[in-house]
PDB file of C-alpha atoms and ligand atoms in Angstrom:
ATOM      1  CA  UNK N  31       0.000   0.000   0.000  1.00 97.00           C
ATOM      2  CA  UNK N  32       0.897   3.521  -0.639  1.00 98.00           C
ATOM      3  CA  UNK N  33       1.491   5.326   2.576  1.00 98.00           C
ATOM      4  CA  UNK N  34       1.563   9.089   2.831  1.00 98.00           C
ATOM      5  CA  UNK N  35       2.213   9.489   6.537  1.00 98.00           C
ATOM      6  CA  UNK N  36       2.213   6.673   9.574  1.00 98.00           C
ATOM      7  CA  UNK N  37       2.690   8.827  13.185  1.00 98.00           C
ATOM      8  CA  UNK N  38       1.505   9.257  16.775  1.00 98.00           C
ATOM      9  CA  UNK N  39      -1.488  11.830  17.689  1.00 98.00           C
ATOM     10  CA  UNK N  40      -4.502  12.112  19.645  1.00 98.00           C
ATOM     11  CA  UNK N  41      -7.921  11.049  17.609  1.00 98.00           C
ATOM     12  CA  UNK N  42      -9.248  14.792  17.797  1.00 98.00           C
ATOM     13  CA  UNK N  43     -12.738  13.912  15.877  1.00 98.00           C
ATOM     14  CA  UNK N  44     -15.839  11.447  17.505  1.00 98.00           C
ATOM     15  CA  UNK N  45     -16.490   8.951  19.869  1.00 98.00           C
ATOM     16  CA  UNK N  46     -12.344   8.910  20.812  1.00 98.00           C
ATOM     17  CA  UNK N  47     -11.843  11.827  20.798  1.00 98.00           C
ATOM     18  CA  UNK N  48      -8.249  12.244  23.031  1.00 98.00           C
ATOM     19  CA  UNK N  49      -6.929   9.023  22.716  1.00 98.00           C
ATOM     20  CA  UNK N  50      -3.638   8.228  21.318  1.00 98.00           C
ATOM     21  CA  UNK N  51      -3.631   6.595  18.352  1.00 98.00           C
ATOM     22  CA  UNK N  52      -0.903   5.483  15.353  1.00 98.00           C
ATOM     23  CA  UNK N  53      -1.983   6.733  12.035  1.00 99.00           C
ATOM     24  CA  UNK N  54      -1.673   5.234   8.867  1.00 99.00           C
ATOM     25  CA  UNK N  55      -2.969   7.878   6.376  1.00 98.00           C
ATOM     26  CA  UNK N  56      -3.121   5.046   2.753  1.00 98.00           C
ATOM     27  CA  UNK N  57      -2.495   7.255  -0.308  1.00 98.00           C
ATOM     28  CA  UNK N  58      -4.867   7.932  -3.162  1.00 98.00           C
ATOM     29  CA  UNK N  59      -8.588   8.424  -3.130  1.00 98.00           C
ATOM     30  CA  UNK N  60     -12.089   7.783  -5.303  1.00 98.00           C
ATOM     31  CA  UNK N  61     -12.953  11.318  -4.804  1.00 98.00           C
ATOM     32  CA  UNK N  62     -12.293  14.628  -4.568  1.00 98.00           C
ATOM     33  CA  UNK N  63     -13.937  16.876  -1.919  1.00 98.00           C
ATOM     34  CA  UNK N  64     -13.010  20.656  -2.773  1.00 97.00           C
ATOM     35  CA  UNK N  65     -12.329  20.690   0.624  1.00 98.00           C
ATOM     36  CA  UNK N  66     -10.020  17.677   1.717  1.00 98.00           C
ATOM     37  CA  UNK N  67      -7.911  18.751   4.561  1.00 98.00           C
ATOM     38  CA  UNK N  68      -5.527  16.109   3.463  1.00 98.00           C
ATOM     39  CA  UNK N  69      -4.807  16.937  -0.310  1.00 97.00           C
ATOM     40  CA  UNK N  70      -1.210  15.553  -0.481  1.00 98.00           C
ATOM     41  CA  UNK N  71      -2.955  11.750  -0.099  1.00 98.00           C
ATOM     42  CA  UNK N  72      -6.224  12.265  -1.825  1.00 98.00           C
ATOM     43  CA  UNK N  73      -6.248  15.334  -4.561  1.00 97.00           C
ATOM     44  CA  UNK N  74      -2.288  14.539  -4.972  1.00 97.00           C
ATOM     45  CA  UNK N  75      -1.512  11.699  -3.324  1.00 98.00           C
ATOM     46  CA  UNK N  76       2.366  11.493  -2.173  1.00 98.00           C
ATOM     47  CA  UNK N  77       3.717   8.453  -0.249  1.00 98.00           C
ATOM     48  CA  UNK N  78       6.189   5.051  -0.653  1.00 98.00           C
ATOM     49  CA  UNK N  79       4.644   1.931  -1.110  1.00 98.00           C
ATOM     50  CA  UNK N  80       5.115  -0.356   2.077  1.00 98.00           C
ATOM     51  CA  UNK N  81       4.056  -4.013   3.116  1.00 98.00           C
ATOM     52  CA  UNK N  82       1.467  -5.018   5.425  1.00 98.00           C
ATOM     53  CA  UNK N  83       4.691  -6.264   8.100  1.00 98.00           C
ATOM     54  CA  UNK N  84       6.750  -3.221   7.650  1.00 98.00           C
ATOM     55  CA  UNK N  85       3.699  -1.018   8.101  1.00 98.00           C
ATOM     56  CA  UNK N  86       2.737  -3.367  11.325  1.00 98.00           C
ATOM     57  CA  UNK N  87       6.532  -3.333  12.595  1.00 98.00           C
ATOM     58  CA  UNK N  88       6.195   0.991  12.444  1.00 98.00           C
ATOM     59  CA  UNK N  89       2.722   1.102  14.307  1.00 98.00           C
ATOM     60  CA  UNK N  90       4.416  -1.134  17.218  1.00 98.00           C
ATOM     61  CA  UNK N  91       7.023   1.321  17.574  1.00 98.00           C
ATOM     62  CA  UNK N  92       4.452   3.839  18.291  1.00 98.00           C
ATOM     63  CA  UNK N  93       3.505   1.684  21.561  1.00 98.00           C
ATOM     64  CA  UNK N  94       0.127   3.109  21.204  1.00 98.00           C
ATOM     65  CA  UNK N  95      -3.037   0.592  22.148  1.00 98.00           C
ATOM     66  CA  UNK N  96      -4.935   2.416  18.977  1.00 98.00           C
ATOM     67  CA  UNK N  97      -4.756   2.379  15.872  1.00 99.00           C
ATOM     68  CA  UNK N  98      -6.677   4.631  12.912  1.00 99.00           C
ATOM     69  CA  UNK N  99      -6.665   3.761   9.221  1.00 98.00           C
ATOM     70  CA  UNK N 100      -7.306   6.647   7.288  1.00 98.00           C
ATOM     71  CA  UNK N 101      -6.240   8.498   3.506  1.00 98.00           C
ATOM     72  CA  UNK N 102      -6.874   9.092   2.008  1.00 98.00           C
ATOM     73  CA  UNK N 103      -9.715   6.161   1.124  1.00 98.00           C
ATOM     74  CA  UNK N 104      -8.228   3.226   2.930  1.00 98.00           C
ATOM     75  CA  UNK N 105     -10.992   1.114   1.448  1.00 98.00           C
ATOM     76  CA  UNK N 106      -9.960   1.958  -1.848  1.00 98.00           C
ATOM     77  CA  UNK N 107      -7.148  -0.832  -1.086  1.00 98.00           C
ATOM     78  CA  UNK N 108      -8.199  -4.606  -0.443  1.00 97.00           C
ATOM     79  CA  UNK N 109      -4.871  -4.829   1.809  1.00 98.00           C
ATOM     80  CA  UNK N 110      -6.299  -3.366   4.365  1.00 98.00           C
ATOM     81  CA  UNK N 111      -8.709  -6.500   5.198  1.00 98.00           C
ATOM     82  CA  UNK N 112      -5.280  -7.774   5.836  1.00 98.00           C
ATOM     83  CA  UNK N 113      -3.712  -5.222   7.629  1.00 98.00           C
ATOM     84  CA  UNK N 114      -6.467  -4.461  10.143  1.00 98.00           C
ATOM     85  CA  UNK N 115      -6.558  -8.013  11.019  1.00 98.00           C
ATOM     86  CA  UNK N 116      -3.082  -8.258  11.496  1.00 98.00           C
ATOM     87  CA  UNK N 117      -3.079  -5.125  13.806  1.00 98.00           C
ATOM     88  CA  UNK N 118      -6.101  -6.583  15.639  1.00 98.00           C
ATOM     89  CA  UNK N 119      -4.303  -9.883  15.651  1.00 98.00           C
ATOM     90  CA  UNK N 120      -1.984  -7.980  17.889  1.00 98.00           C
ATOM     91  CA  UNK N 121      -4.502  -6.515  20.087  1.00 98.00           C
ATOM     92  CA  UNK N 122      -4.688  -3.152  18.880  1.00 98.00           C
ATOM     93  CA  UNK N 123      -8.012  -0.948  18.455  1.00 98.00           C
ATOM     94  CA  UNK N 124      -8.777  -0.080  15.050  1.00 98.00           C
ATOM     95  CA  UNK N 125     -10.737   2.898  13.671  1.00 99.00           C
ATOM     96  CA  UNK N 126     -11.094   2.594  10.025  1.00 99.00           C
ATOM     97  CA  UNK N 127     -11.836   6.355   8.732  1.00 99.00           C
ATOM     98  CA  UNK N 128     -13.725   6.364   5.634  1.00 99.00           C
ATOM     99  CA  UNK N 129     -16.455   8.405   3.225  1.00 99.00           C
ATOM    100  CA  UNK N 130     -18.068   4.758   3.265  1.00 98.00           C
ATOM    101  CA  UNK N 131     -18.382   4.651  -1.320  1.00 98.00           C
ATOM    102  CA  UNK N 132     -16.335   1.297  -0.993  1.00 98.00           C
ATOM    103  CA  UNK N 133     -17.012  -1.761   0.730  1.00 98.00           C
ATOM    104  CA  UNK N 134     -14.280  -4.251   2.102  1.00 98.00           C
ATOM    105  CA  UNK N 135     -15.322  -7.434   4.306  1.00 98.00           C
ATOM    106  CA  UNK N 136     -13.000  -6.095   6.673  1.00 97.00           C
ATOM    107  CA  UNK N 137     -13.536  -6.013  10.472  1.00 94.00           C
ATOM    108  CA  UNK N 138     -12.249  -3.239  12.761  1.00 98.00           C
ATOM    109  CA  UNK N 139     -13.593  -1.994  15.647  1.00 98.00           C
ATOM    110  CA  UNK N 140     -15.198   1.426  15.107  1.00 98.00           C
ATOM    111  CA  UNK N 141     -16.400   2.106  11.623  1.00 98.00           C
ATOM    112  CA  UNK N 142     -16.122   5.888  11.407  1.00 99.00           C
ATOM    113  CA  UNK N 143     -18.206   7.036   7.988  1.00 99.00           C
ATOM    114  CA  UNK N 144     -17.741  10.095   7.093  1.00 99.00           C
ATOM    115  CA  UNK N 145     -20.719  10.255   3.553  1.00 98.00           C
ATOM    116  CA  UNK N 146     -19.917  13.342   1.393  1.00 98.00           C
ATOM    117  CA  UNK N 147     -22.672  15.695   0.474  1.00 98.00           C
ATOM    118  CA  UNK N 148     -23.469  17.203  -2.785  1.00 98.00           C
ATOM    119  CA  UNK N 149     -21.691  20.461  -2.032  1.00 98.00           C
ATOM    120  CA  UNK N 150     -19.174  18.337  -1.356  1.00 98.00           C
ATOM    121  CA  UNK N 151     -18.151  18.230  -5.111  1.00 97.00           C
ATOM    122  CA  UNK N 152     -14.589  19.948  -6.577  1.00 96.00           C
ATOM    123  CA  UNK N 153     -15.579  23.640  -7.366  1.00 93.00           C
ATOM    124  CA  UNK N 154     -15.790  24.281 -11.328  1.00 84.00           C
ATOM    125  CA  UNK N 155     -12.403  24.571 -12.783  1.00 87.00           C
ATOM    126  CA  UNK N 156     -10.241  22.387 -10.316  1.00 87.00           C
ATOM    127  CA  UNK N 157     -10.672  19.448 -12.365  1.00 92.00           C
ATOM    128  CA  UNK N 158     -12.489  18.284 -15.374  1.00 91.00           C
ATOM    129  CA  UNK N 159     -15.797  17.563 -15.772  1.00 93.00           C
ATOM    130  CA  UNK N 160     -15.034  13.553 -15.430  1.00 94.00           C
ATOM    131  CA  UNK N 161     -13.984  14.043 -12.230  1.00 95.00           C
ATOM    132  CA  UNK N 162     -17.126  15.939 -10.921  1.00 96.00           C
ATOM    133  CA  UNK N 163     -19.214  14.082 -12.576  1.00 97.00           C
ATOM    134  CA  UNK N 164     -17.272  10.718 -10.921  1.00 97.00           C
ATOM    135  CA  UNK N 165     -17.125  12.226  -7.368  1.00 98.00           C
ATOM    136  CA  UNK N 166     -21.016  13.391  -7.861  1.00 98.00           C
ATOM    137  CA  UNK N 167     -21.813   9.731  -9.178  1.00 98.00           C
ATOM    138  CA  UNK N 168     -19.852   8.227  -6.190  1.00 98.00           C
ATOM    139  CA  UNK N 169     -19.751  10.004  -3.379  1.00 98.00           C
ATOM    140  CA  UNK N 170     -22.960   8.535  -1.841  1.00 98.00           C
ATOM    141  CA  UNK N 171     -23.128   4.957  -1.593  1.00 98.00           C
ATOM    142  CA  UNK N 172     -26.461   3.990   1.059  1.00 98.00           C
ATOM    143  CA  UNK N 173     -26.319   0.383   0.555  1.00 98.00           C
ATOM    144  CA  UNK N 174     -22.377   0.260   1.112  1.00 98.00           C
ATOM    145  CA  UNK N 175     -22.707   3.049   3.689  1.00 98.00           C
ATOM    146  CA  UNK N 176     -25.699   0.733   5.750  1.00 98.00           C
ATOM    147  CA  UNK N 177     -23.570  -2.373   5.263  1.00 98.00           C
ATOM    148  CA  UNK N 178     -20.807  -0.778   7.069  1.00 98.00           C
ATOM    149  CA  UNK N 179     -22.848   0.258   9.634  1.00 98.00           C
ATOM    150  CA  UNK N 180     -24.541  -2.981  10.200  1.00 97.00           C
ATOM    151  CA  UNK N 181     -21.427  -5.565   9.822  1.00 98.00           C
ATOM    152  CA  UNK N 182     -19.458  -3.228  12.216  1.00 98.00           C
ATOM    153  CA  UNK N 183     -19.137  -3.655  16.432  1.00 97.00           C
ATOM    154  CA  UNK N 184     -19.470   0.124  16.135  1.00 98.00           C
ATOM    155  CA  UNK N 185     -19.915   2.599  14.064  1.00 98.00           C
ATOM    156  CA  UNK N 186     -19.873   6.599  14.094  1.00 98.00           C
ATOM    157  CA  UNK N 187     -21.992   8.843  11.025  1.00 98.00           C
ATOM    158  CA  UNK N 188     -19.768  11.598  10.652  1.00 98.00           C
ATOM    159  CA  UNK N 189     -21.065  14.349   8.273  1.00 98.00           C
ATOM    160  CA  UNK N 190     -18.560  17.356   7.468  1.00 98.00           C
ATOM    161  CA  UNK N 191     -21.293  20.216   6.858  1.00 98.00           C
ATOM    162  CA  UNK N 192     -20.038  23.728   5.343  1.00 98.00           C
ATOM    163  CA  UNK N 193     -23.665  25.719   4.930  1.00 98.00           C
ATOM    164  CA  UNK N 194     -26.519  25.970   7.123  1.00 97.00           C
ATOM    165  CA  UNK N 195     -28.660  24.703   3.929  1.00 97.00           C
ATOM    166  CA  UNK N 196     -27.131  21.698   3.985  1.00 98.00           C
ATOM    167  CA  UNK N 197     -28.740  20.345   7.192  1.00 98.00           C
ATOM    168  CA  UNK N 198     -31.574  19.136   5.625  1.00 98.00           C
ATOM    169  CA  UNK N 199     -29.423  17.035   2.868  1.00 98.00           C
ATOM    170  CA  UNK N 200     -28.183  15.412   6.299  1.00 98.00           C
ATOM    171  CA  UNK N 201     -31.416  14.632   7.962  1.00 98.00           C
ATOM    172  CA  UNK N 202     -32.446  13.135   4.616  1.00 98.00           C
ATOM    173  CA  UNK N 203     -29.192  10.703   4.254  1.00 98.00           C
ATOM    174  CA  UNK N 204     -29.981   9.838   7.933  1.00 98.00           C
ATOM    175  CA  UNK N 205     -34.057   8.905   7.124  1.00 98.00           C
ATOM    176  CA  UNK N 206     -32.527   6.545   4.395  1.00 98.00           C
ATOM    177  CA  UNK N 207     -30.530   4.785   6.940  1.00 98.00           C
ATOM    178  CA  UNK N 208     -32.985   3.921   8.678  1.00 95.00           C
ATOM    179  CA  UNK N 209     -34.204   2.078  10.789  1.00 93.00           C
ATOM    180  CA  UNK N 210     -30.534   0.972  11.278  1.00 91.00           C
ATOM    181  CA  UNK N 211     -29.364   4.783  12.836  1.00 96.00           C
ATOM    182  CA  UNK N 212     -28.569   5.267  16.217  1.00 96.00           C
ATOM    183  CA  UNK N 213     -28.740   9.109  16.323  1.00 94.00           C
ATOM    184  CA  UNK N 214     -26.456   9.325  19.279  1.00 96.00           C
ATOM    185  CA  UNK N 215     -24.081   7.727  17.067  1.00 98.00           C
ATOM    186  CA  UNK N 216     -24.636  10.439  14.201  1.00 98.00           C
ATOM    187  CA  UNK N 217     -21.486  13.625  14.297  1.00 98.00           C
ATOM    188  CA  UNK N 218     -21.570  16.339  12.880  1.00 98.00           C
ATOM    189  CA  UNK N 219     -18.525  17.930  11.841  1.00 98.00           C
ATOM    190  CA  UNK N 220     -18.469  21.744  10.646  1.00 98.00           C
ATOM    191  CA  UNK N 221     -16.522  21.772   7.257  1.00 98.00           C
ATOM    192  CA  UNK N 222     -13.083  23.767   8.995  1.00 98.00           C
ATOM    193  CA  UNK N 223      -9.180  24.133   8.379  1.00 97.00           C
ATOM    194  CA  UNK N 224      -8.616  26.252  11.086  1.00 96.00           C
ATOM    195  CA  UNK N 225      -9.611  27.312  14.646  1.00 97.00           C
ATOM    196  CA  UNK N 226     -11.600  30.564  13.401  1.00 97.00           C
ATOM    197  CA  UNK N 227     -13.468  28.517  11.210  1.00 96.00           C
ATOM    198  CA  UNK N 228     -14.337  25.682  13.762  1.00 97.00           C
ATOM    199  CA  UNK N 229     -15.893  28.267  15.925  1.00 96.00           C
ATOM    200  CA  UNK N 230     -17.908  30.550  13.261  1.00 97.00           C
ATOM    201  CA  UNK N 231     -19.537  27.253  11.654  1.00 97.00           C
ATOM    202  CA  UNK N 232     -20.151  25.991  15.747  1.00 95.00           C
ATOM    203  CA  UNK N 233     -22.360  29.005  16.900  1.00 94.00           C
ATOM    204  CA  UNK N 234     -25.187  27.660  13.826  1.00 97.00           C
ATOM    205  CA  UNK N 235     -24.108  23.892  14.078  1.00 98.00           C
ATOM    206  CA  UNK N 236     -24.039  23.549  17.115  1.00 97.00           C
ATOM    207  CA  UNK N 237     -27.835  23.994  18.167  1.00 97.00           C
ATOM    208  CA  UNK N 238     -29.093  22.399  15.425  1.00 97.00           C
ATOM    209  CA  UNK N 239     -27.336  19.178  16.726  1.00 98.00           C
ATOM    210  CA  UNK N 240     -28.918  19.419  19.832  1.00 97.00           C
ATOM    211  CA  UNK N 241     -32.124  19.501  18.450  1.00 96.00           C
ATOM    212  CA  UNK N 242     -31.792  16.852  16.007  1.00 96.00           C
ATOM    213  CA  UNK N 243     -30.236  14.861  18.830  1.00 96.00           C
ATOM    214  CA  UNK N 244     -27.152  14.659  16.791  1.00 98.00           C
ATOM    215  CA  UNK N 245     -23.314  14.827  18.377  1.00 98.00           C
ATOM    216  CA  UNK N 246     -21.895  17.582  17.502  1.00 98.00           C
ATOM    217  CA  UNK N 247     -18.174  17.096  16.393  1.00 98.00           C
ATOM    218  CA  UNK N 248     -15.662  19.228  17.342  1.00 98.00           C
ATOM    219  CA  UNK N 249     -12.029  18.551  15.192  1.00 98.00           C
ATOM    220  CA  UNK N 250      -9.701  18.907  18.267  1.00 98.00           C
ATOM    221  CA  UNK N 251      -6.302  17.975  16.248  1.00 98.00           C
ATOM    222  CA  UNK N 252      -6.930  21.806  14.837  1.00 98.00           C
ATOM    223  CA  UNK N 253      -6.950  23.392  18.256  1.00 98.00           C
ATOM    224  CA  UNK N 254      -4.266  21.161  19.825  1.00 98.00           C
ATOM    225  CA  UNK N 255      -1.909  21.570  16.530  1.00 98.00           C
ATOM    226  CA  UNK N 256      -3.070  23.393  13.785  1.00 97.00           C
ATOM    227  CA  UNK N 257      -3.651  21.887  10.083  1.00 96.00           C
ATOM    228  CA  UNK N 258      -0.387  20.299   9.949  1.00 96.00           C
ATOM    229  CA  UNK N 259       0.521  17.223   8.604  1.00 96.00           C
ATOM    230  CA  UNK N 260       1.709  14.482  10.717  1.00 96.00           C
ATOM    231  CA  UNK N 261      -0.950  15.386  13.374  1.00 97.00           C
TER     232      UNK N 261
HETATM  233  C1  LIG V 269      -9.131  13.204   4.939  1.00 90.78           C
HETATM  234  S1  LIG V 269     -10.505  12.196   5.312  1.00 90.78           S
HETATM  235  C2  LIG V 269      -9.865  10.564   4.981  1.00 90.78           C
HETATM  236  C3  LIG V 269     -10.875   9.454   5.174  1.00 90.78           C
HETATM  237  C4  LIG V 269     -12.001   9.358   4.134  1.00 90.78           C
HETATM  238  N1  LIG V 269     -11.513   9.667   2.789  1.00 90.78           N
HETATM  239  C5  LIG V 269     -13.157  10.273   4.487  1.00 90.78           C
HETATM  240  O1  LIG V 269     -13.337  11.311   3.819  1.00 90.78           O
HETATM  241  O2  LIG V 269     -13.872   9.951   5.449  1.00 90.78           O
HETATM  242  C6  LIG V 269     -10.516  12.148   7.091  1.00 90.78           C
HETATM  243  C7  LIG V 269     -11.649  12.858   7.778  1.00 90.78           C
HETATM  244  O3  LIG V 269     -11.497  14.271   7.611  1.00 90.78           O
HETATM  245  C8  LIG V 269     -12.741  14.820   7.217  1.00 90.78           C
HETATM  246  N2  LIG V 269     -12.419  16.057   6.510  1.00 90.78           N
HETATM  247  C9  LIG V 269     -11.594  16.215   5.454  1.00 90.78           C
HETATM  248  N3  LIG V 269     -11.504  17.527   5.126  1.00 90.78           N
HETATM  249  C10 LIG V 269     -12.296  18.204   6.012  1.00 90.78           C
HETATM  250  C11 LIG V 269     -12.637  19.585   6.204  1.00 90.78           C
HETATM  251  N4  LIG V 269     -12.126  20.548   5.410  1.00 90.78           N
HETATM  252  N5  LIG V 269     -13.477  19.900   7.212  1.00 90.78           N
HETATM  253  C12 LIG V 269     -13.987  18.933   8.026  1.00 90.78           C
HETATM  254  N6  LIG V 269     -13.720  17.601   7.900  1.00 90.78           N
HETATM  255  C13 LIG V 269     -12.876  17.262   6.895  1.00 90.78           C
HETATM  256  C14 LIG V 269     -13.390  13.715   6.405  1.00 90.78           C
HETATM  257  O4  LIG V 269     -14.788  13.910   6.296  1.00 90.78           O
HETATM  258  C15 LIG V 269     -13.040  12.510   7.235  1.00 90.78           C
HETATM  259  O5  LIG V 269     -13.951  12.353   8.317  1.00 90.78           O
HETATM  260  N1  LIG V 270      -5.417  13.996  15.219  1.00 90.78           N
HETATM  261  C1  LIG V 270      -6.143  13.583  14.162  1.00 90.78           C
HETATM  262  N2  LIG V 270      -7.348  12.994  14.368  1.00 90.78           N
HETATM  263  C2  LIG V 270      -8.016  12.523  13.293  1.00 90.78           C
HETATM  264  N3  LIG V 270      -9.222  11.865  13.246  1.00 90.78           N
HETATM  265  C3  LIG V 270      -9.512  11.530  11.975  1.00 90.78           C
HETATM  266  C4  LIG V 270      -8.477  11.988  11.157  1.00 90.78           C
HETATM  267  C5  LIG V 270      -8.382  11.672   9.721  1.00 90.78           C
HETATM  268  O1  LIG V 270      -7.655  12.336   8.959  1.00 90.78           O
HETATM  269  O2  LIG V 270      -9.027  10.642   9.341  1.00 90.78           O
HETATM  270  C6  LIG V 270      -7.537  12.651  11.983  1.00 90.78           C
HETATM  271  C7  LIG V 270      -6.316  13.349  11.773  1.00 90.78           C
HETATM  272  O3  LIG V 270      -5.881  13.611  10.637  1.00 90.78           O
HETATM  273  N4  LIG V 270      -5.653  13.765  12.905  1.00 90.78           N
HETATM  274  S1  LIG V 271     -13.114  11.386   0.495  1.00 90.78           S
HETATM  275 FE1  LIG V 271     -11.811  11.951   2.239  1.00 90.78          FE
HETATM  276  S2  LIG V 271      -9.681  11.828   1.458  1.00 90.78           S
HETATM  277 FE2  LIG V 271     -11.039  11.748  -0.314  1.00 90.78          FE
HETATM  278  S3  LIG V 271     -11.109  13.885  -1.019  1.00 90.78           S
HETATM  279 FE3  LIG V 271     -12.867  13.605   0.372  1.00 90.78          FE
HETATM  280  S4  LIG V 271     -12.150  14.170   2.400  1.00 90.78           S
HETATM  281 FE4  LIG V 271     -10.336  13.922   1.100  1.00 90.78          FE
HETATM  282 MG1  LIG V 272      -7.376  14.440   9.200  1.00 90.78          MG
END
């Protein structure tokens, strides 16, 4: 697999939130959000290839207890059936983060689906219109996205929202979950590179979780550290 980064942080987004984890961030994604935090492993994906046993042999080094699989799309890659057993074979935690488009019969312990929203699309004139037309035509999967959900010990809905308007495209993912949604176990995460952001999108998103009954999702690695990479 192609890896872009592998390093110790705290999970700052969902149920974990604050516990230390290794990261393996896979290289390469299926689509392209205009605003991927992570473009150097989705939008231009950078990285060496490595095997399942050296990738292992760096995550025990860490001498963390958890473990987070992210991109990237780390379901884009059958490998990582292998690799997250091999980790759990080893008594790690795993957290598989994904936009749930692709399904893999792998098992980890929390499923953390993050489905993209139509606004979600790259703006007109980043990329041709293949590639919006793809991400549009991809981006949400219900019947992978369910599967997840329901094969999983756990799983956490994570949706990154940018506009107020787009609350109701949420609520209407959510009613085609059902009845399989937990709404305790549904996040919302503002759409945010930065601290000032986090907080302008929290004083709207914030109450509208709490009257939905929805968790709202706070993306502590940007107050702790910033947007850098390796964090
Ligand atoms: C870089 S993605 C990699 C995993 C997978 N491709 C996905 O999108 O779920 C990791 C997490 O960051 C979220 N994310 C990426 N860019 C973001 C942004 N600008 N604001 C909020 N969340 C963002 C994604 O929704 C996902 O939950
Ligand atoms: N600290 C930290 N927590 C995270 N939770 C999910 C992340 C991701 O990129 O999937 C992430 C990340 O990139 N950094
Ligand atoms: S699916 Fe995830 S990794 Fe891919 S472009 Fe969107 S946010 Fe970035
Ligand atoms: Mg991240």
């Amino acid at each position: 697999m192609r890896i872009a980064e592998l390093y110790a942080s705290r999970q700052g987004e969902g149920l974990l939130t604050g516990t230390s984890s290794a990261f393996i961030r896979v290289s390469g994604c299926n689509l392209r959000c205009w605003f991927c935090d992570t473009p150097h492993a989705s939008w231009n994906p950078e990285g060496a290839q490595q095997s399942i046993d050296s990738i292992v042999a760096d995550v025990l080094r860490l001498e963390v207890s958890h473990v987070v699989l992210t991109g990237g799309e780390p379901m884009l890659f059958p490998e990582i059936v292998t690799l997250c057993r091999e980790l759990a074979d080893r008594g790690l935690h795993t957290t598989i983060e994904t936009a749930g488009t692709i399904y893999q019969d792998t098992a980890c312990d929390l499923m953390s689906i993050s489905p993209k929203l139509a606004g979600s699309r790259p703006r007109d004139g980043s990329l041709s219109e293949k590639w919006q037309q793809q991400h549009d035509r991809r981006r949400w999967a219900v019947d992978v996205v369910r599967r997840l959900m329901v094969e999983s010990p756990d799983y956490q809905l994570k949706f990154v929202v940018d506009q107020p308007s787009e609350q109701e495209e949420v609520q209407q993912m959510v009613d085609q979950l059902q009845p399989e949604v937990d709404p305790a176990k549904v996040w919302i995460m503002p759409q945010s590179r930065s601290t000032a952001e986090l907080d302008a999108h929290e004083s709207w998103l914030r109450p509208w979780c709490d009257q939905q009954g929805f968790q709202y999702c706070d993306r502590m690695h940007l107050r702790w550290y910033g947007n850098v990479r390796g964090t």
